[in-house]
């Protein structure tokens, strides 16, 4: 009898498809990404929030979720948020990769994650935006497949962020065009330009012509003189240029995220999101924090001003959602974290903080190899790499035994550098199974495996040591970078809010790929476990299991 009861129970749990509905099923799901919003930034500025980020900080908080993969860049990171898929599954292995079957007009093989390289006369820098590289459906795609009446809207400060959060069937996608001065829509998107987009674009033109002075809260003002780069250094020129570029001033000021928010709020009202017959999705990605991080680092007055402004902007988004009078739920997270200027980190006691050495660039190593192996190839065409960390691609013209020798020699040269932590080969990553959660103790090679797609990844994946900044020489707008397999780049907050949510905070090992199944459960969407990497997070453990039984 007991055996029968157990068997029945097992059968029930295996076949049951009902949900314990949350207190109020949402009519609108809102997913907010803050580009480069690390768990470190969240921890540092959390006590200063007074508006939207304060409200979400007092909801359901996972302060240090994981972007579990190695190549922590914007495109792969955004692609995890609403697909449940790590880069190995989504195919979005980096912002840019090399595809030697594609040759652009300039002889280059570089492809951008959110472009259609089959379009004529394009390059990875001058491209047609497309969703074609994303190999998996997003939450929006799944919602529309389940009920075509669902509307999906994505508004972002970067095209790749809108594409990766919105997905293949987005109704309205808006992001800055290639000139960065005006918001444009995905090619082929139907309908007239909404009035709010026209209004914001006109405002941007005025802001670039006459930048307004940012509001400096008192807790930021004290940081004004806390760090000065060496006068005349590359860093000094990068962060305090003699003639600031007005477009860059706009992109690193509060008005950048304000523009994204205003378009999202405008579309919320125009389209009456949350008031249709099916649940709608609004995805928003704010890029200002990333622009500030790259331009000035993460620990200066600039980031303090940015955090205060973004807090107010997100407060305005939440106020508009409240006024919209439709039940909504929010998740807020990030595509990756970030790291401060190595020069400032050194001043603050991290003695081994440094910039990556030029001797281990793809160009320098290729030059040495061309000479050593007497290769008949231009050095810049031997090893192709966007950055010193991440994927390195060996020319397909090098084949057979020579290819093995060049690969082995390159690996030895890289590993002899005190700045290199590990080098994984495509061969070893391709033969490994996908790593399984929990991700806390994943090795560097397992993190690299989660970034590996045999059809797009490099022949080598290079991982620098933790305190090494991947930017060799700072330039204006790009003084410091992210993209490493280390926790400062991998750990991001994951905040959930919905009406009746019981506030709690848990140091659980959750990942951004868990967001898709978690939201899907709320809107009653079945997502077969084999299709994704994430696992549903039970957001209401004390009352009802919000995940599928
Ligand atoms: Zn990013």
Coordinates of N, CA, C and O in Angstrom, one line a residue, residues 483-549:
X483 N 34.5 41.8 -19.0 CA 34.6 40.7 -20.0 C 35.3 39.5 -19.5 O 35.5 38.5 -20.2
X484 N 35.8 39.6 -18.2 CA 36.7 38.5 -17.7 C 35.8 37.5 -17.0 O 34.6 37.7 -16.8
X485 N 36.4 36.3 -16.7 CA 35.7 35.3 -16.0 C 35.7 35.4 -14.5 O 35.3 34.5 -13.7
X486 N 36.0 36.6 -14.0 CA 36.1 36.8 -12.5 C 34.8 37.4 -11.9 O 34.1 38.1 -12.6
X487 N 34.7 37.2 -10.6 CA 33.4 37.5 -10.0 C 33.1 39.0 -10.1 O 31.9 39.4 -10.2
X488 N 34.0 39.9 -10.2 CA 33.7 41.3 -10.3 C 32.9 41.6 -11.6 O 32.1 42.5 -11.7
X489 N 33.2 40.7 -12.6 CA 32.4 40.8 -13.9 C 31.3 39.9 -14.0 O 30.4 40.0 -14.8
X490 N 31.2 38.8 -13.1 CA 30.2 37.8 -13.3 C 29.0 38.0 -12.3 O 27.9 37.5 -12.6
X491 N 29.2 38.7 -11.2 CA 28.2 38.7 -10.2 C 27.3 40.0 -10.3 O 27.9 41.1 -10.3
X492 N 26.0 39.8 -10.4 CA 25.1 40.9 -10.6 C 23.9 40.7 -9.7 O 23.5 39.6 -9.4
X493 N 23.3 41.8 -9.3 CA 22.1 41.7 -8.5 C 20.9 41.2 -9.3 O 20.9 41.4 -10.5
X494 N 20.0 40.5 -8.7 CA 18.7 40.0 -9.3 C 17.6 40.4 -8.3 O 17.5 39.8 -7.3
X495 N 16.8 41.4 -8.7 CA 15.8 41.9 -7.8 C 14.4 41.7 -8.5 O 14.2 41.9 -9.7
X496 N 13.5 41.1 -7.7 CA 12.1 40.8 -8.2 C 11.1 41.6 -7.4 O 11.3 41.7 -6.1
X497 N 10.1 42.1 -8.0 CA 9.0 42.8 -7.3 C 7.7 42.5 -8.0 O 7.7 42.4 -9.3
X498 N 6.7 42.2 -7.2 CA 5.3 42.1 -7.8 C 4.4 42.4 -6.7 O 4.8 42.4 -5.5
X499 N 3.1 42.7 -7.0 CA 2.2 43.1 -5.9 C 2.1 41.9 -4.9 O 1.9 40.8 -5.3
X500 N 2.2 42.2 -3.7 CA 2.1 41.2 -2.6 C 3.4 40.4 -2.4 O 3.4 39.5 -1.6
X501 N 4.5 40.8 -3.1 CA 5.7 40.1 -2.9 C 6.2 40.2 -1.5 O 6.1 41.3 -0.9
X502 N 6.6 39.1 -0.9 CA 7.1 39.1 0.5 C 8.6 39.4 0.4 O 9.3 38.5 -0.1
X503 N 9.0 40.5 0.9 CA 10.4 40.9 0.8 C 11.3 39.9 1.5 O 11.0 39.5 2.6
X504 N 12.3 39.5 0.8 CA 13.3 38.7 1.5 C 14.6 38.7 0.7 O 14.6 39.2 -0.5
X505 N 15.6 38.3 1.3 CA 17.0 38.3 0.7 C 17.7 37.0 1.0 O 17.7 36.6 2.1
X506 N 18.2 36.5 -0.1 CA 18.8 35.1 0.1 C 20.1 35.1 -0.6 O 20.2 35.5 -1.8
X507 N 21.2 34.6 0.0 CA 22.5 34.4 -0.6 C 22.5 33.1 -1.3 O 23.3 32.2 -1.1
X508 N 21.5 32.9 -2.2 CA 21.4 31.6 -2.9 C 22.2 31.7 -4.2 O 22.4 32.8 -4.8
X509 N 22.6 30.6 -4.7 CA 23.4 30.5 -5.9 C 22.5 30.5 -7.1 O 22.1 29.5 -7.7
X510 N 22.0 31.7 -7.4 CA 21.1 31.9 -8.6 C 21.9 32.5 -9.7 O 22.9 33.1 -9.6
X511 N 21.3 32.3 -10.9 CA 21.9 32.8 -12.2 C 20.9 33.6 -12.9 O 19.7 33.4 -12.8
X512 N 21.4 34.4 -13.8 CA 20.5 35.2 -14.7 C 19.7 34.3 -15.6 O 18.6 34.7 -16.0
X513 N 20.3 33.1 -15.9 CA 19.5 32.2 -16.8 C 18.3 31.6 -16.0 O 17.4 31.0 -16.6
X514 N 18.2 31.8 -14.7 CA 17.1 31.4 -13.9 C 15.9 32.3 -14.1 O 14.7 32.0 -13.7
X515 N 16.1 33.5 -14.6 CA 15.0 34.5 -14.7 C 13.9 34.0 -15.6 O 12.7 34.2 -15.3
X516 N 14.3 33.5 -16.8 CA 13.3 33.1 -17.8 C 12.3 32.0 -17.2 O 11.1 32.3 -17.2
X517 N 12.8 30.9 -16.6 CA 11.8 30.0 -16.0 C 11.0 30.6 -14.9 O 9.8 30.2 -14.7
X518 N 11.6 31.5 -14.1 CA 11.0 32.1 -13.0 C 9.8 33.0 -13.5 O 8.7 32.9 -13.0
X519 N 10.1 33.8 -14.5 CA 9.0 34.7 -15.0 C 8.0 33.8 -15.8 O 6.8 34.1 -15.7
X520 N 8.4 32.8 -16.5 CA 7.5 32.0 -17.3 C 6.5 31.3 -16.3 O 5.3 31.2 -16.7
X521 N 6.9 30.9 -15.1 CA 6.0 30.3 -14.2 C 4.9 31.3 -13.8 O 3.7 31.0 -13.7
X522 N 5.3 32.6 -13.6 CA 4.3 33.6 -13.2 C 3.3 33.8 -14.3 O 2.1 34.2 -14.0
X523 N 3.7 33.7 -15.6 CA 2.7 34.0 -16.6 C 2.1 32.7 -17.2 O 1.4 32.7 -18.2
X524 N 2.4 31.6 -16.5 CA 1.7 30.3 -16.9 C 2.3 29.7 -18.1 O 1.5 29.0 -18.8
X525 N 3.5 29.9 -18.5 CA 4.1 29.4 -19.7 C 4.9 28.1 -19.3 O 5.7 28.2 -18.4
X526 N 4.7 27.1 -20.0 CA 5.5 25.9 -19.8 C 6.8 26.0 -20.6 O 6.7 26.3 -21.8
X527 N 7.9 25.8 -20.0 CA 9.2 25.8 -20.7 C 9.9 24.4 -20.4 O 10.3 24.2 -19.3
X528 N 10.0 23.6 -21.4 CA 10.6 22.3 -21.1 C 12.0 22.4 -20.6 O 12.8 23.2 -21.2
X529 N 12.4 21.7 -19.5 CA 13.7 21.9 -18.9 C 14.8 21.7 -19.8 O 15.8 22.3 -19.8
X530 N 14.7 20.8 -20.8 CA 15.8 20.5 -21.7 C 16.1 21.6 -22.7 O 17.1 21.6 -23.3
X531 N 15.2 22.6 -22.8 CA 15.4 23.7 -23.7 C 16.3 24.8 -23.2 O 16.7 25.7 -23.9
X532 N 16.5 24.8 -21.8 CA 17.2 25.9 -21.2 C 18.2 25.5 -20.2 O 18.2 24.3 -19.8
X533 N 19.0 26.4 -19.7 CA 20.0 26.1 -18.7 C 19.5 26.5 -17.3 O 20.0 26.0 -16.3
X534 N 18.6 27.4 -17.2 CA 18.1 28.0 -16.0 C 17.1 27.1 -15.2 O 16.6 26.2 -15.8
X535 N 17.0 27.4 -14.0 CA 16.0 26.7 -13.1 C 15.1 27.7 -12.5 O 15.5 28.8 -12.1
X536 N 13.8 27.4 -12.3 CA 12.9 28.3 -11.7 C 13.2 28.6 -10.3 O 13.6 27.7 -9.5
X537 N 13.2 29.9 -9.9 CA 13.5 30.2 -8.5 C 12.1 30.4 -7.8 O 11.3 31.2 -8.3
X538 N 11.9 29.8 -6.7 CA 10.7 29.9 -6.0 C 10.8 31.3 -5.2 O 11.5 31.4 -4.3
X539 N 10.0 32.3 -5.7 CA 10.1 33.6 -5.1 C 9.3 33.8 -3.8 O 9.5 34.7 -3.1
X540 N 8.5 32.8 -3.5 CA 7.6 33.0 -2.4 C 7.6 31.7 -1.5 O 6.6 31.0 -1.4
X541 N 8.8 31.3 -1.0 CA 8.9 30.0 -0.4 C 8.0 29.9 0.9 O 7.7 28.8 1.3
X542 N 7.7 31.0 1.5 CA 6.9 30.9 2.7 C 5.4 30.6 2.5 O 4.8 30.1 3.4
X543 N 4.9 30.9 1.3 CA 3.5 30.8 1.1 C 3.1 29.8 0.0 O 2.8 28.7 0.3
X544 N 3.3 30.2 -1.2 CA 3.0 29.3 -2.3 C 4.2 29.1 -3.1 O 5.0 30.0 -3.3
X545 N 4.4 27.9 -3.6 CA 5.5 27.7 -4.5 C 5.2 28.4 -5.9 O 4.2 28.0 -6.5
X546 N 6.0 29.4 -6.2 CA 5.7 30.1 -7.4 C 6.2 29.4 -8.7 O 5.9 29.8 -9.8
X547 N 6.9 28.3 -8.5 CA 7.4 27.5 -9.6 C 6.4 26.3 -9.9 O 5.6 26.0 -9.0
X548 N 6.6 25.8 -11.0 CA 5.8 24.7 -11.4 C 6.0 23.5 -10.5 O 7.1 23.3 -10.0
X549 N 4.9 22.8 -10.2 CA 5.1 21.6 -9.3 C 5.7 20.4 -10.0 O 5.4 20.2 -11.2

